[in-house]
Amino acid sequence: MKVNVHAVNFSIDKKLVDFVQDRMDKLEKHHDKVVSAEVFLKVEKTSDKENKFAEVKISVPGDDFMVKKQCKTFEEAIDQTSDSLERLLQKRKEKVSPHI
């Protein structure tokens, strides 16, 4: 799967990109036709500790799914978005595939 990672208001390091790639690759276990993923990582300049946002948009044939989470760390936000996407993909796959 092709994963594009975009960093807004900060520079991203290789470890974070690799972490994002690993988590997005795990989504293919739940839906084998995931085409691509767009990941936007943002930092808000606030006094709030939960100022990191992860927004993930994935494309499957016939649909796009988007999930946005706000957390203390990017890793936590990516984990939460991928968990939500896993549930969405499983529901979508069950709805599309015929029941035997």
N, CA, C and O atoms as CSV, one atom per row, in Angstrom:
chain,resi,resn,atom,element,x,y,z
A,1,MET,N,N,0.840,-1.169,0.000
A,1,MET,CA,C,0.000,0.000,0.000
A,1,MET,C,C,0.884,1.230,0.000
A,1,MET,O,O,1.929,1.265,0.651
A,2,LYS,N,N,0.456,2.230,-0.732
A,2,LYS,CA,C,1.191,3.492,-0.799
A,2,LYS,C,C,0.736,4.382,0.355
A,2,LYS,O,O,-0.455,4.656,0.502
A,3,VAL,N,N,1.692,4.831,1.173
A,3,VAL,CA,C,1.387,5.684,2.319
A,3,VAL,C,C,2.134,7.006,2.148
A,3,VAL,O,O,3.358,7.027,2.012
A,4,ASN,N,N,1.383,8.106,2.159
A,4,ASN,CA,C,1.974,9.441,2.117
A,4,ASN,C,C,1.812,10.076,3.486
A,4,ASN,O,O,0.700,10.166,4.007
A,5,VAL,N,N,2.922,10.516,4.069
A,5,VAL,CA,C,2.896,11.141,5.388
A,5,VAL,C,C,3.220,12.616,5.217
A,5,VAL,O,O,4.238,12.973,4.623
A,6,HIS,N,N,2.344,13.474,5.744
A,6,HIS,CA,C,2.519,14.918,5.662
A,6,HIS,C,C,2.631,15.472,7.079
A,6,HIS,O,O,1.796,15.176,7.933
A,7,ALA,N,N,3.663,16.277,7.327
A,7,ALA,CA,C,3.858,16.899,8.634
A,7,ALA,C,C,3.510,18.384,8.522
A,7,ALA,O,O,4.036,19.092,7.664
A,8,VAL,N,N,2.621,18.842,9.398
A,8,VAL,CA,C,2.188,20.231,9.394
A,8,VAL,C,C,2.702,20.900,10.674
A,8,VAL,O,O,2.444,20.416,11.776
A,9,ASN,N,N,3.420,22.001,10.526
A,9,ASN,CA,C,3.967,22.810,11.630
A,9,ASN,C,C,5.129,22.149,12.367
A,9,ASN,O,O,5.469,22.581,13.468
A,10,PHE,N,N,5.741,21.127,11.800
A,10,PHE,CA,C,6.935,20.526,12.400
A,10,PHE,C,C,7.645,19.678,11.356
A,10,PHE,O,O,7.091,19.389,10.296
A,11,SER,N,N,8.886,19.279,11.667
A,11,SER,CA,C,9.610,18.385,10.757
A,11,SER,C,C,9.545,16.976,11.334
A,11,SER,O,O,9.676,16.779,12.542
A,12,ILE,N,N,9.344,16.014,10.463
A,12,ILE,CA,C,9.102,14.632,10.879
A,12,ILE,C,C,10.412,13.845,10.813
A,12,ILE,O,O,11.244,14.089,9.940
A,13,ASP,N,N,10.590,12.908,11.734
A,13,ASP,CA,C,11.792,12.079,11.707
A,13,ASP,C,C,11.465,10.699,11.120
A,13,ASP,O,O,10.301,10.313,11.015
A,14,LYS,N,N,12.503,9.980,10.746
A,14,LYS,CA,C,12.363,8.687,10.066
A,14,LYS,C,C,11.653,7.656,10.940
A,14,LYS,O,O,10.868,6.858,10.429
A,15,LYS,N,N,11.916,7.657,12.248
A,15,LYS,CA,C,11.279,6.676,13.143
A,15,LYS,C,C,9.764,6.820,13.122
A,15,LYS,O,O,9.046,5.821,13.105
A,16,LEU,N,N,9.279,8.044,13.122
A,16,LEU,CA,C,7.833,8.275,13.108
A,16,LEU,C,C,7.230,7.841,11.766
A,16,LEU,O,O,6.141,7.270,11.734
A,17,VAL,N,N,7.926,8.106,10.676
A,17,VAL,CA,C,7.451,7.678,9.360
A,17,VAL,C,C,7.380,6.154,9.299
A,17,VAL,O,O,6.407,5.596,8.792
A,18,ASP,N,N,8.407,5.481,9.815
A,18,ASP,CA,C,8.413,4.011,9.831
A,18,ASP,C,C,7.276,3.464,10.691
A,18,ASP,O,O,6.639,2.477,10.323
A,19,PHE,N,N,7.018,4.104,11.839
A,19,PHE,CA,C,5.923,3.689,12.713
A,19,PHE,C,C,4.582,3.800,11.985
A,19,PHE,O,O,3.757,2.888,12.041
A,20,VAL,N,N,4.377,4.921,11.308
A,20,VAL,CA,C,3.136,5.135,10.553
A,20,VAL,C,C,2.994,4.079,9.461
A,20,VAL,O,O,1.917,3.516,9.271
A,21,GLN,N,N,4.085,3.815,8.745
A,21,GLN,CA,C,4.047,2.816,7.666
A,21,GLN,C,C,3.674,1.435,8.215
A,21,GLN,O,O,2.858,0.733,7.618
A,22,ASP,N,N,4.264,1.043,9.346
A,22,ASP,CA,C,3.956,-0.254,9.955
A,22,ASP,C,C,2.485,-0.365,10.332
A,22,ASP,O,O,1.840,-1.375,10.050
A,23,ARG,N,N,1.955,0.677,10.971
A,23,ARG,CA,C,0.553,0.637,11.398
A,23,ARG,C,C,-0.400,0.611,10.203
A,23,ARG,O,O,-1.427,-0.066,10.242
A,24,MET,N,N,-0.066,1.342,9.149
A,24,MET,CA,C,-0.931,1.349,7.964
A,24,MET,C,C,-0.856,0.009,7.231
A,24,MET,O,O,-1.854,-0.446,6.671
A,25,ASP,N,N,0.316,-0.624,7.230
A,25,ASP,CA,C,0.442,-1.938,6.586
A,25,ASP,C,C,-0.420,-2.983,7.284
A,25,ASP,O,O,-0.904,-3.912,6.639
A,26,LYS,N,N,-0.617,-2.846,8.581
A,26,LYS,CA,C,-1.443,-3.806,9.325
A,26,LYS,C,C,-2.912,-3.725,8.916
A,26,LYS,O,O,-3.667,-4.674,9.125
A,27,LEU,N,N,-3.318,-2.599,8.335
A,27,LEU,CA,C,-4.709,-2.461,7.887
A,27,LEU,C,C,-5.029,-3.415,6.745
A,27,LEU,O,O,-6.185,-3.785,6.544
A,28,GLU,N,N,-4.009,-3.810,6.002
A,28,GLU,CA,C,-4.235,-4.718,4.873
A,28,GLU,C,C,-4.679,-6.107,5.330
A,28,GLU,O,O,-5.200,-6.875,4.522
A,29,LYS,N,N,-4.486,-6.445,6.602
A,29,LYS,CA,C,-4.978,-7.717,7.132
A,29,LYS,C,C,-6.505,-7.738,7.164
A,29,LYS,O,O,-7.126,-8.793,7.036
A,30,HIS,N,N,-7.099,-6.558,7.337
A,30,HIS,CA,C,-8.548,-6.467,7.491
A,30,HIS,C,C,-9.273,-6.225,6.171
A,30,HIS,O,O,-10.458,-6.534,6.041
A,31,HIS,N,N,-8.568,-5.681,5.208
A,31,HIS,CA,C,-9.169,-5.442,3.897
A,31,HIS,C,C,-8.042,-5.524,2.881
A,31,HIS,O,O,-7.122,-4.707,2.903
A,32,ASP,N,N,-8.112,-6.497,1.998
A,32,ASP,CA,C,-6.987,-6.758,1.100
A,32,ASP,C,C,-6.886,-5.793,-0.079
A,32,ASP,O,O,-5.923,-5.862,-0.844
A,33,LYS,N,N,-7.850,-4.905,-0.241
A,33,LYS,CA,C,-7.832,-4.003,-1.384
A,33,LYS,C,C,-7.632,-2.539,-0.985
A,33,LYS,O,O,-8.170,-1.647,-1.641
A,34,VAL,N,N,-6.886,-2.284,0.055
A,34,VAL,CA,C,-6.584,-0.915,0.445
A,34,VAL,C,C,-5.600,-0.355,-0.576
A,34,VAL,O,O,-4.518,-0.911,-0.770
A,35,VAL,N,N,-5.974,0.748,-1.231
A,35,VAL,CA,C,-5.169,1.295,-2.314
A,35,VAL,C,C,-4.072,2.214,-1.773
A,35,VAL,O,O,-2.896,2.041,-2.093
A,36,SER,N,N,-4.465,3.190,-0.952
A,36,SER,CA,C,-3.490,4.162,-0.464
A,36,SER,C,C,-3.947,4.761,0.861
A,36,SER,O,O,-5.100,4.629,1.270
A,37,ALA,N,N,-3.008,5.416,1.506
A,37,ALA,CA,C,-3.300,6.101,2.766
A,37,ALA,C,C,-2.614,7.461,2.760
A,37,ALA,O,O,-1.446,7.583,2.392
A,38,GLU,N,N,-3.351,8.466,3.168
A,38,GLU,CA,C,-2.811,9.817,3.349
A,38,GLU,C,C,-2.827,10.094,4.844
A,38,GLU,O,O,-3.883,10.037,5.475
A,39,VAL,N,N,-1.675,10.393,5.412
A,39,VAL,CA,C,-1.570,10.634,6.844
A,39,VAL,C,C,-1.099,12.071,7.047
A,39,VAL,O,O,-0.051,12.472,6.542
A,40,PHE,N,N,-1.892,12.839,7.796
A,40,PHE,CA,C,-1.541,14.212,8.119
A,40,PHE,C,C,-1.285,14.287,9.617
A,40,PHE,O,O,-2.165,13.979,10.421
A,41,LEU,N,N,-0.089,14.694,9.983
A,41,LEU,CA,C,0.279,14.870,11.392
A,41,LEU,C,C,0.424,16.365,11.641
A,41,LEU,O,O,1.173,17.048,10.943
A,42,LYS,N,N,-0.300,16.872,12.645
A,42,LYS,CA,C,-0.315,18.310,12.916
A,42,LYS,C,C,-0.012,18.576,14.376
A,42,LYS,O,O,-0.372,17.791,15.253
A,43,VAL,N,N,0.655,19.695,14.626
A,43,VAL,CA,C,0.899,20.159,15.989
A,43,VAL,C,C,0.229,21.516,16.118
A,43,VAL,O,O,0.480,22.420,15.322
A,44,GLU,N,N,-0.625,21.652,17.126
A,44,GLU,CA,C,-1.266,22.941,17.407
A,44,GLU,C,C,-0.453,23.662,18.474
A,44,GLU,O,O,-0.006,23.050,19.444
A,45,LYS,N,N,-0.270,24.932,18.293
A,45,LYS,CA,C,0.483,25.735,19.258
A,45,LYS,C,C,-0.450,26.206,20.373
A,45,LYS,O,O,-0.904,27.350,20.389
A,46,THR,N,N,-0.721,25.285,21.310
A,46,THR,CA,C,-1.582,25.619,22.442
A,46,THR,C,C,-0.906,25.173,23.729
A,46,THR,O,O,0.109,24.478,23.696
A,47,SER,N,N,-1.465,25.571,24.852
A,47,SER,CA,C,-0.930,25.143,26.141
A,47,SER,C,C,-1.448,23.759,26.526
A,47,SER,O,O,-0.965,23.157,27.485
A,48,ASP,N,N,-2.426,23.259,25.782
A,48,ASP,CA,C,-2.996,21.941,26.047
A,48,ASP,C,C,-1.966,20.855,25.739
A,48,ASP,O,O,-1.265,20.927,24.730
A,49,LYS,N,N,-1.877,19.837,26.621
A,49,LYS,CA,C,-0.914,18.754,26.397
A,49,LYS,C,C,-1.312,17.881,25.220
A,49,LYS,O,O,-0.445,17.334,24.539
A,50,GLU,N,N,-2.595,17.742,24.970
A,50,GLU,CA,C,-3.069,16.943,23.841
A,50,GLU,C,C,-3.165,17.835,22.607
A,50,GLU,O,O,-4.257,18.157,22.137
A,51,ASN,N,N,-1.995,18.228,22.091
A,51,ASN,CA,C,-1.966,19.162,20.967
A,51,ASN,C,C,-1.498,18.510,19.674
A,51,ASN,O,O,-1.162,19.209,18.718
A,52,LYS,N,N,-1.472,17.189,19.629
A,52,LYS,CA,C,-1.010,16.488,18.436
A,52,LYS,C,C,-2.197,15.784,17.769
A,52,LYS,O,O,-2.957,15.061,18.412
A,53,PHE,N,N,-2.328,16.019,16.473
A,53,PHE,CA,C,-3.441,15.482,15.704
A,53,PHE,C,C,-2.922,14.513,14.647
A,53,PHE,O,O,-1.897,14.763,14.012
A,54,ALA,N,N,-3.624,13.427,14.469
A,54,ALA,CA,C,-3.362,12.505,13.367
A,54,ALA,C,C,-4.656,12.370,12.578
A,54,ALA,O,O,-5.707,12.041,13.130
A,55,GLU,N,N,-4.563,12.624,11.297
A,55,GLU,CA,C,-5.719,12.517,10.414
A,55,GLU,C,C,-5.330,11.545,9.296
A,55,GLU,O,O,-4.363,11.780,8.571
A,56,VAL,N,N,-6.080,10.468,9.164
A,56,VAL,CA,C,-5.743,9.432,8.198
A,56,VAL,C,C,-6.914,9.236,7.241
A,56,VAL,O,O,-8.060,9.071,7.659
A,57,LYS,N,N,-6.601,9.259,5.955
A,57,LYS,CA,C,-7.600,9.000,4.925
A,57,LYS,C,C,-7.105,7.805,4.129
A,57,LYS,O,O,-6.015,7.843,3.558
A,58,ILE,N,N,-7.910,6.736,4.089
A,58,ILE,CA,C,-7.536,5.566,3.297
A,58,ILE,C,C,-8.545,5.372,2.177
A,58,ILE,O,O,-9.727,5.691,2.308
A,59,SER,N,N,-8.043,4.843,1.080
A,59,SER,CA,C,-8.879,4.608,-0.096
A,59,SER,C,C,-8.969,3.119,-0.375
A,59,SER,O,O,-7.959,2.421,-0.463
A,60,VAL,N,N,-10.199,2.651,-0.510
A,60,VAL,CA,C,-10.475,1.290,-0.962
A,60,VAL,C,C,-11.391,1.444,-2.168
A,60,VAL,O,O,-12.065,2.466,-2.295
A,61,PRO,N,N,-11.433,0.460,-3.051
A,61,PRO,CA,C,-12.299,0.595,-4.221
A,61,PRO,C,C,-13.753,0.887,-3.820
A,61,PRO,O,O,-14.385,0.106,-3.109
A,62,GLY,N,N,-14.255,2.011,-4.287
A,62,GLY,CA,C,-15.638,2.380,-4.015
A,62,GLY,C,C,-15.845,3.229,-2.771
A,62,GLY,O,O,-16.949,3.730,-2.562
A,63,ASP,N,N,-14.824,3.410,-1.936
A,63,ASP,CA,C,-14.984,4.166,-0.690
A,63,ASP,C,C,-13.695,4.834,-0.257
A,63,ASP,O,O,-12.597,4.413,-0.622
A,64,ASP,N,N,-13.854,5.882,0.525
A,64,ASP,CA,C,-12.749,6.515,1.246
A,64,ASP,C,C,-13.173,6.613,2.700
A,64,ASP,O,O,-14.329,6.915,2.996
A,65,PHE,N,N,-12.246,6.361,3.602
A,65,PHE,CA,C,-12.518,6.472,5.033
A,65,PHE,C,C,-11.558,7.484,5.626
A,65,PHE,O,O,-10.374,7.505,5.290
A,66,MET,N,N,-12.082,8.333,6.521
A,66,MET,CA,C,-11.232,9.326,7.163
A,66,MET,C,C,-11.469,9.294,8.668
A,66,MET,O,O,-12.611,9.291,9.129
A,67,VAL,N,N,-10.380,9.270,9.423
A,67,VAL,CA,C,-10.451,9.272,10.885
A,67,VAL,C,C,-9.460,10.307,11.395
A,67,VAL,O,O,-8.343,10.419,10.891
A,68,LYS,N,N,-9.888,11.066,12.410
A,68,LYS,CA,C,-9.031,12.094,13.004
A,68,LYS,C,C,-9.029,11.907,14.512
A,68,LYS,O,O,-10.085,11.760,15.126
A,69,LYS,N,N,-7.846,11.913,15.106
A,69,LYS,CA,C,-7.703,11.757,16.558
A,69,LYS,C,C,-6.743,12.807,17.100
A,69,LYS,O,O,-5.834,13.261,16.405
A,70,GLN,N,N,-6.967,13.185,18.362
A,70,GLN,CA,C,-6.124,14.153,19.055
A,70,GLN,C,C,-5.590,13.505,20.323
A,70,GLN,O,O,-6.365,13.001,21.137
A,71,CYS,N,N,-4.258,13.513,20.500
A,71,CYS,CA,C,-3.631,12.841,21.644
A,71,CYS,C,C,-2.395,13.610,22.114
A,71,CYS,O,O,-2.049,14.663,21.579
A,72,LYS,N,N,-1.742,13.041,23.139
A,72,LYS,CA,C,-0.505,13.630,23.659
A,72,LYS,C,C,0.687,13.352,22.765
A,72,LYS,O,O,1.589,14.183,22.658
A,73,THR,N,N,0.703,12.174,22.111
A,73,THR,CA,C,1.814,11.817,21.229
A,73,THR,C,C,1.271,11.391,19.872
A,73,THR,O,O,0.120,10.973,19.748
A,74,PHE,N,N,2.117,11.504,18.866
A,74,PHE,CA,C,1.709,11.073,17.533
A,74,PHE,C,C,1.519,9.560,17.481
A,74,PHE,O,O,0.629,9.065,16.790
A,75,GLU,N,N,2.352,8.829,18.211
A,75,GLU,CA,C,2.235,7.372,18.208
A,75,GLU,C,C,0.877,6.934,18.744
A,75,GLU,O,O,0.232,6.054,18.174
A,76,GLU,N,N,0.448,7.552,19.843
A,76,GLU,CA,C,-0.854,7.233,20.428
A,76,GLU,C,C,-1.981,7.587,19.459
A,76,GLU,O,O,-2.942,6.831,19.315
A,77,ALA,N,N,-1.858,8.736,18.798
A,77,ALA,CA,C,-2.885,9.167,17.847
A,77,ALA,C,C,-2.953,8.222,16.649
A,77,ALA,O,O,-4.043,7.898,16.177
A,78,ILE,N,N,-1.797,7.777,16.154
A,78,ILE,CA,C,-1.770,6.841,15.025
A,78,ILE,C,C,-2.367,5.499,15.440
A,78,ILE,O,O,-3.116,4.890,14.675
A,79,ASP,N,N,-2.038,5.032,16.655
A,79,ASP,CA,C,-2.619,3.781,17.145
A,79,ASP,C,C,-4.143,3.865,17.182
A,79,ASP,O,O,-4.834,2.948,16.736
A,80,GLN,N,N,-4.657,4.961,17.712
A,80,GLN,CA,C,-6.112,5.116,17.818
A,80,GLN,C,C,-6.777,5.218,16.450
A,80,GLN,O,O,-7.840,4.637,16.233
A,81,THR,N,N,-6.154,5.955,15.521
A,81,THR,CA,C,-6.753,6.062,14.188
A,81,THR,C,C,-6.726,4.720,13.468
A,81,THR,O,O,-7.691,4.361,12.792
A,82,SER,N,N,-5.631,3.974,13.606
A,82,SER,CA,C,-5.572,2.678,12.914
A,82,SER,C,C,-6.557,1.683,13.519
A,82,SER,O,O,-7.135,0.871,12.796
A,83,ASP,N,N,-6.759,1.737,14.849
A,83,ASP,CA,C,-7.762,0.871,15.474
A,83,ASP,C,C,-9.164,1.191,14.945
A,83,ASP,O,O,-9.942,0.286,14.645
A,84,SER,N,N,-9.473,2.470,14.835
A,84,SER,CA,C,-10.780,2.876,14.300
A,84,SER,C,C,-10.935,2.444,12.850
A,84,SER,O,O,-12.000,1.979,12.443
A,85,LEU,N,N,-9.875,2.597,12.078
A,85,LEU,CA,C,-9.928,2.195,10.673
A,85,LEU,C,C,-10.077,0.684,10.523
A,85,LEU,O,O,-10.761,0.215,9.614
A,86,GLU,N,N,-9.441,-0.078,11.407
A,86,GLU,CA,C,-9.590,-1.535,11.372
A,86,GLU,C,C,-11.059,-1.918,11.550
A,86,GLU,O,O,-11.576,-2.766,10.823
A,87,ARG,N,N,-11.730,-1.290,12.520
A,87,ARG,CA,C,-13.146,-1.571,12.744
A,87,ARG,C,C,-13.987,-1.169,11.531
A,87,ARG,O,O,-14.885,-1.907,11.125
A,88,LEU,N,N,-13.697,-0.002,10.954
A,88,LEU,CA,C,-14.434,0.449,9.775
A,88,LEU,C,C,-14.252,-0.502,8.596
A,88,LEU,O,O,-15.207,-0.825,7.889
A,89,LEU,N,N,-13.011,-0.945,8.395
A,89,LEU,CA,C,-12.740,-1.846,7.270
A,89,LEU,C,C,-13.407,-3.199,7.461
A,89,LEU,O,O,-13.899,-3.787,6.499
A,90,GLN,N,N,-13.429,-3.699,8.696
A,90,GLN,CA,C,-14.102,-4.977,8.952
A,90,GLN,C,C,-15.598,-4.859,8.687
A,90,GLN,O,O,-16.192,-5.749,8.079
A,91,LYS,N,N,-16.210,-3.768,9.138
A,91,LYS,CA,C,-17.639,-3.558,8.880
A,91,LYS,C,C,-17.907,-3.470,7.387
A,91,LYS,O,O,-18.866,-4.053,6.882
A,92,ARG,N,N,-17.062,-2.743,6.696
A,92,ARG,CA,C,-17.227,-2.567,5.237
A,92,ARG,C,C,-17.078,-3.912,4.524
A,92,ARG,O,O,-17.850,-4.224,3.617
A,93,LYS,N,N,-16.094,-4.700,4.932
A,93,LYS,CA,C,-15.855,-5.992,4.287
A,93,LYS,C,C,-17.031,-6.946,4.532
A,93,LYS,O,O,-17.434,-7.682,3.631
A,94,GLU,N,N,-17.580,-6.930,5.757
A,94,GLU,CA,C,-18.717,-7.792,6.074
A,94,GLU,C,C,-19.949,-7.378,5.273
A,94,GLU,O,O,-20.742,-8.220,4.852
A,95,LYS,N,N,-20.095,-6.074,5.068
A,95,LYS,CA,C,-21.252,-5.573,4.357
A,95,LYS,C,C,-21.180,-5.914,2.867
A,95,LYS,O,O,-22.201,-6.210,2.246
A,96,VAL,N,N,-19.983,-5.873,2.300
A,96,VAL,CA,C,-19.802,-6.101,0.862
A,96,VAL,C,C,-19.743,-7.584,0.520
A,96,VAL,O,O,-20.334,-8.003,-0.476
A,97,SER,N,N,-19.044,-8.391,1.322
A,97,SER,CA,C,-18.875,-9.799,0.986
A,97,SER,C,C,-20.151,-10.580,1.281
A,97,SER,O,O,-20.850,-10.285,2.251
A,98,PRO,N,N,-20.452,-11.559,0.463
A,98,PRO,CA,C,-21.654,-12.359,0.692
A,98,PRO,C,C,-21.471,-13.280,1.898
A,98,PRO,O,O,-20.390,-13.830,2.110
A,99,HIS,N,N,-22.510,-13.440,2.666
A,99,HIS,CA,C,-22.464,-14.316,3.837
A,99,HIS,C,C,-22.744,-15.754,3.418
A,99,HIS,O,O,-23.669,-16.018,2.650
A,100,ILE,N,N,-21.956,-16.657,3.918
A,100,ILE,CA,C,-22.122,-18.080,3.549
A,100,ILE,C,C,-22.706,-18.836,4.709
A,100,ILE,O,O,-22.925,-20.043,4.611
